Coordinates of C-alpha atoms and ligand atoms in Angstrom, one line a residue:
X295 CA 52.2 140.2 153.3
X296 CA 52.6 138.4 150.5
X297 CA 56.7 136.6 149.8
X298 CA 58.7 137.3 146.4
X299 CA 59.2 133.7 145.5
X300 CA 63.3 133.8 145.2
X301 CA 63.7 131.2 142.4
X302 CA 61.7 133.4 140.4
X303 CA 63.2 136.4 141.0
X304 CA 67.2 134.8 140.8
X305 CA 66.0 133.0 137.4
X306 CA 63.3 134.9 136.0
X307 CA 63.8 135.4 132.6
X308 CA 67.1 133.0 132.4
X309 CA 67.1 130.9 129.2
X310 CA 69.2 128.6 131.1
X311 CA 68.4 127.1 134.4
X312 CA 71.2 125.4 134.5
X313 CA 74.8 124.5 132.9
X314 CA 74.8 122.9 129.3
X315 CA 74.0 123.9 125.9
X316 CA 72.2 122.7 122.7
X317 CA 75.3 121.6 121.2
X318 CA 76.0 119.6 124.1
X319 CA 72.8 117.8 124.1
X320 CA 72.5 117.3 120.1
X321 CA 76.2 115.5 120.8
X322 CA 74.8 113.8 123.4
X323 CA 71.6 112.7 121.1
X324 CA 74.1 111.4 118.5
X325 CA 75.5 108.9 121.2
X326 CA 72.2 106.8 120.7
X327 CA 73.1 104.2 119.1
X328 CA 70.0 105.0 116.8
X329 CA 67.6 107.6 115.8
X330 CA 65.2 107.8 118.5
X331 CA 61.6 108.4 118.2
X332 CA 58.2 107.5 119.4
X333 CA 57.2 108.3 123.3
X334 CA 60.0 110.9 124.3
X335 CA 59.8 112.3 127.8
X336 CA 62.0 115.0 129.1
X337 CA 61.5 114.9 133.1
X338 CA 62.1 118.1 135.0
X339 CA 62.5 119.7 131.5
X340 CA 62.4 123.4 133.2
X341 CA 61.9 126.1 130.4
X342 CA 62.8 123.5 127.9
X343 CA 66.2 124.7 126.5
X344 CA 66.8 121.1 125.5
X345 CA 63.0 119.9 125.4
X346 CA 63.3 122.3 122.1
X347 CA 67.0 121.0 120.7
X348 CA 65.6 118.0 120.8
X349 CA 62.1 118.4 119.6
X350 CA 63.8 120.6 116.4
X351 CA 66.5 117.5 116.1
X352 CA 64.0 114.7 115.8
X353 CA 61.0 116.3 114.0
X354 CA 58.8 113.7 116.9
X355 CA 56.6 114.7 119.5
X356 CA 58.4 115.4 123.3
X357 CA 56.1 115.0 126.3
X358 CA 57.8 117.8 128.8
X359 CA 57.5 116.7 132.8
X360 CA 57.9 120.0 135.3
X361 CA 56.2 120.4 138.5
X362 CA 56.4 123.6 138.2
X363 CA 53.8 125.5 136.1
X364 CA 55.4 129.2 135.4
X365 CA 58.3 127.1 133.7
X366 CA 56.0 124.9 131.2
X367 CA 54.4 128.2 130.5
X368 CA 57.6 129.6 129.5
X369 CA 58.4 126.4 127.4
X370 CA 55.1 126.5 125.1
X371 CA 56.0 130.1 124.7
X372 CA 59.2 129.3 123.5
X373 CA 57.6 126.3 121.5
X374 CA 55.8 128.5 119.5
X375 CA 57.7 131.3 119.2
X376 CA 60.1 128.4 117.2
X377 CA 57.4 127.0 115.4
X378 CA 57.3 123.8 116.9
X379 CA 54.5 124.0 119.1
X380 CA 52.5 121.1 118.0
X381 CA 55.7 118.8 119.0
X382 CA 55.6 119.9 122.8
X383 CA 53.1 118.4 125.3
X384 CA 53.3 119.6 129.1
X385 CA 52.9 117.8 131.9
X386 CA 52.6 120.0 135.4
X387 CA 53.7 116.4 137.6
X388 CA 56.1 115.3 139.3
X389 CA 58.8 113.2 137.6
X390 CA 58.6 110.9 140.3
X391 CA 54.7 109.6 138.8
X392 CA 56.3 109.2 135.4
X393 CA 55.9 105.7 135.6
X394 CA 52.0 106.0 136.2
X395 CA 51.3 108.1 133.4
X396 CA 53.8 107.1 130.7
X397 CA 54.6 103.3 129.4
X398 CA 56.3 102.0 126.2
X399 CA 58.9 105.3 126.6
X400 CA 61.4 105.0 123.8
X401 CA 63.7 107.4 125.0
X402 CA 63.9 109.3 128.7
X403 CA 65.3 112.3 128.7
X404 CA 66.4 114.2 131.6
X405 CA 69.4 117.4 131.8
X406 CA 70.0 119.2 135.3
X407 CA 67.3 117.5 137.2
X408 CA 67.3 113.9 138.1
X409 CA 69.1 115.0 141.5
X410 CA 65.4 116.3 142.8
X411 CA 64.2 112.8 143.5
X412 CA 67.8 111.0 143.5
X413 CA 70.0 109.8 141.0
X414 CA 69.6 106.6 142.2
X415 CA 65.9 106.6 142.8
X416 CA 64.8 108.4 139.6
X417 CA 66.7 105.2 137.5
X418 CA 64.7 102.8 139.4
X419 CA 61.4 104.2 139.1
X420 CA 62.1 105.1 135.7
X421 CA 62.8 101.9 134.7
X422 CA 59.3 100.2 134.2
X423 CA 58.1 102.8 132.1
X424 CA 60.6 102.2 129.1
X425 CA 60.5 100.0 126.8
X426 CA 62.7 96.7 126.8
X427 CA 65.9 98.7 124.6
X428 CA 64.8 101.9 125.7
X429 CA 66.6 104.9 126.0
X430 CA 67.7 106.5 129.2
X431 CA 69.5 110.1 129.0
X432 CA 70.4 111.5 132.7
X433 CA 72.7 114.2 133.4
X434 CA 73.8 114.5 136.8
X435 CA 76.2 116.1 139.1
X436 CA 79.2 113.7 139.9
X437 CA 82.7 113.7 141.2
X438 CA 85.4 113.7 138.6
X439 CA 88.4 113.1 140.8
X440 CA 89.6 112.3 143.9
X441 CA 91.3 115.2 145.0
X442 CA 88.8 117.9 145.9
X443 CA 89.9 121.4 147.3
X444 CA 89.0 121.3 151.1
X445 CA 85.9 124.1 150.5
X446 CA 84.5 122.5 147.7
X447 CA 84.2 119.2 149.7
X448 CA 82.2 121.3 152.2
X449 CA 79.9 122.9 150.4
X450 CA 78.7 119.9 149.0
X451 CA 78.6 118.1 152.2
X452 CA 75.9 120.1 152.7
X453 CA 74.7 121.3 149.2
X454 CA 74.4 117.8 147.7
X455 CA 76.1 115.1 149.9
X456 CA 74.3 112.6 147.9
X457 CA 77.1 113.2 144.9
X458 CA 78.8 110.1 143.8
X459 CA 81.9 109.4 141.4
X460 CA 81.4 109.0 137.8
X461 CA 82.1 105.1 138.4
X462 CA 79.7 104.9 140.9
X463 CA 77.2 106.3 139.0
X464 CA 78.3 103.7 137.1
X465 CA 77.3 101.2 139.3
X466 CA 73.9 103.1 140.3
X467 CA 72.5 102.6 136.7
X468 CA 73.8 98.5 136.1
X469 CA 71.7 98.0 139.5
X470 CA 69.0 99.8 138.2
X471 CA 68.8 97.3 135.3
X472 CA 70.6 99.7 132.7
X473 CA 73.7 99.4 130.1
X474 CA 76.1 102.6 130.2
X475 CA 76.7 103.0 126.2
X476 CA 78.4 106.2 126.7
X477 CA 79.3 109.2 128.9
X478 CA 79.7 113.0 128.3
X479 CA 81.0 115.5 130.8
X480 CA 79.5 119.2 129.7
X481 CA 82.4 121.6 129.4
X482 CA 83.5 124.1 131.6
X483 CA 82.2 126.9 129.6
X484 CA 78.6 125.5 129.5
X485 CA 78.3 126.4 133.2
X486 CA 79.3 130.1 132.4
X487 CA 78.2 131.3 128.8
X488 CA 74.4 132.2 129.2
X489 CA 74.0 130.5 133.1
X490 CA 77.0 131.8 135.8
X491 CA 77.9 134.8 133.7
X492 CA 73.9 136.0 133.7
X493 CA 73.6 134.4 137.2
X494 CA 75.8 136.6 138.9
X495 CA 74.9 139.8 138.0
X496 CA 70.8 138.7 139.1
X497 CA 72.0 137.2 142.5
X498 CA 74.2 140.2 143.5
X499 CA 71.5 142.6 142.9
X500 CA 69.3 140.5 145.3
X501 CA 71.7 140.4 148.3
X502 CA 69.6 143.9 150.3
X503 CA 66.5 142.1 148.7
X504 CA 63.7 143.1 152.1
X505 CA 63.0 139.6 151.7
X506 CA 65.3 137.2 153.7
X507 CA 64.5 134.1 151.8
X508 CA 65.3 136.0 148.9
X509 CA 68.5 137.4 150.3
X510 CA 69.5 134.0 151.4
X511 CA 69.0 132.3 147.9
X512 CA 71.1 135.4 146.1
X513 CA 73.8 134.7 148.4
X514 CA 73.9 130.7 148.6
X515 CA 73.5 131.1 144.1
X516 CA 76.8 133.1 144.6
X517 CA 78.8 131.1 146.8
X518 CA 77.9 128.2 144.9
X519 CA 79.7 130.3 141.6
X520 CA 82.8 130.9 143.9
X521 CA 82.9 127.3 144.6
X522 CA 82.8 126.5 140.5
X523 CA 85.7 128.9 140.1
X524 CA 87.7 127.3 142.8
X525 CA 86.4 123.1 141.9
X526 CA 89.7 122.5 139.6
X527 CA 87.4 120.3 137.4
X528 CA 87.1 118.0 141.0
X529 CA 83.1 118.4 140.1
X530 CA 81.4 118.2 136.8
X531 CA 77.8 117.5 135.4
X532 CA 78.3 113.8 133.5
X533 CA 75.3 112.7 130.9
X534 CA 75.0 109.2 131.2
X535 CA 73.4 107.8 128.0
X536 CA 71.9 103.8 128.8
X537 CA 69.9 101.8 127.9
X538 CA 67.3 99.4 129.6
X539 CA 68.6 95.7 129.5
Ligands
LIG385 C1 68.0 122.9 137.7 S1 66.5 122.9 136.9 C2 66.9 122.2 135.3 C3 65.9 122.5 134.2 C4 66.2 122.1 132.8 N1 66.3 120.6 132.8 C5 67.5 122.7 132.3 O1 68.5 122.1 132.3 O2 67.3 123.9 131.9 C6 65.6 121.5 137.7 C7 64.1 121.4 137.2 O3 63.5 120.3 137.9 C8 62.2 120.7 138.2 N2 61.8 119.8 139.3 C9 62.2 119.7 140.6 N3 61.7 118.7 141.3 C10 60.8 118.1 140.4 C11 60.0 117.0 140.5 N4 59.9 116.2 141.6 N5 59.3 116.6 139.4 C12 59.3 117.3 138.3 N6 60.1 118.4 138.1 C13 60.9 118.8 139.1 C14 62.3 122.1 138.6 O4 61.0 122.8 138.5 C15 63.3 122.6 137.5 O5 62.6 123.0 136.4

């Protein structure tokens, strides 16, 4: 018997695949300080919400990283559809191997997905594939205070217990051999308008899914949207613009 793969049911057909939104990134682009172009990677670019923003931005070509093939399929789809398919190149890899097939990288793009291989590791590995100056974009999931409600701290503990503070993050990218130039935390409404508010509805259809893994996703997707509505801001997703010293 074959298994409905739960990740595509819960998010098939979702723009977003996680919080943020093209003004958020096009702000965040503006925080360079200068225009960049020549070898742009986005890593773990998804269906390419922002591979697009910035592709359409920057008029330069954007080399999209996914290891997972439906999504890049989605993206070119969407390239097109805007008329900018010639500036998108897919790469089914893992973001991980970036390093091996990209050098010279002017600017490193990555929204939502750094966590996969570690905030910390992803910087490091990262690293020898830019450019001396170049540009490191990573947004990533980080602590915004130190008082957390009791069942957000838990779900994390076990959701992502790798999360750090904003300052440690801080740290993270100086020892990785990186300036901070600036930071941006997306706004609580990123996280609802088009992603949590479209979520929802899909997960809570799934929960009498026959399929257990299926059931099990739908119902960890909503907990995790009860936890956002109870974080009081404790928990936010932080870009952290650098650049390689
Ligand atoms: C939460 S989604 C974010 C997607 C997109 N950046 C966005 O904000 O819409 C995380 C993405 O990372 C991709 N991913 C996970 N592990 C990866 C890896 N090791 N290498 C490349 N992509 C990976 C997933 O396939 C997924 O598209």
């Amino acid at each position: 018997m074959s298994h409905a793969n739960p990740v595509d049911l819960v998010f098939g057909g979702m723009e977003k695949l996680g919080p943020g939104s093209d003004s958020d990134t096009l702000q965040v682009l503006g925080m360079l300080p200068k225009v960049p172009h020549g070898l742009i990677v986005d890593a773990g670019c998804g269906r390419g919400r922002h591979t697009l923003a910035l592709a359409n931005r920057l008029r330069n070509p954007v080399h999209a990283v996914d290891s997972y093939e439906p999504f890049l399929s989605s993206l070119i789809e969407g390239a097109e559809g805007a008329g900018i398919g010639p500036l998108i190149q897919t790469y089914c890899m893992d973001m991980a191997d970036i390093a091996d097939r990209f050098q010279g990288i002017d600017l490193l793009w990555s929204e939502g997905a750094a966590y996969n291989i570690g905030f910390p590791y992803a910087l490091k590995t990262w690293h020898s594939a830019l450019k001396p100056g170049g540009f490191v974009v990573v947004s990533e999931l980080s602590w915004l205070q130190e008082k957390v409600p009791a069942d957000v701290r838990r779900f994390f503990k076990t959701g992502y217990s790798d999360m750090r503070s904003a300052d440690e993050n801080r740290v993270v990218a100086e020892d990785a051999g990186y300036r901070i130039l600036a930071t941006h935390t997306l706004p609580r409404a990123t996280w609802i308008e088009g992603y949590y508010d479209r979520l929802e509805p899909r997960a809570r259809s799934l929960l009498d899914h026959p399929d257990q893994a299926v059931r099990d996703f739908a119902s960890e997707t909503l907990e995790e949207i009860r936890i956002f509505g109870s974080s009081e801001d404790s928990y936010g997703y932080v870009f952290y613009v650098m650049e390689k010293v």
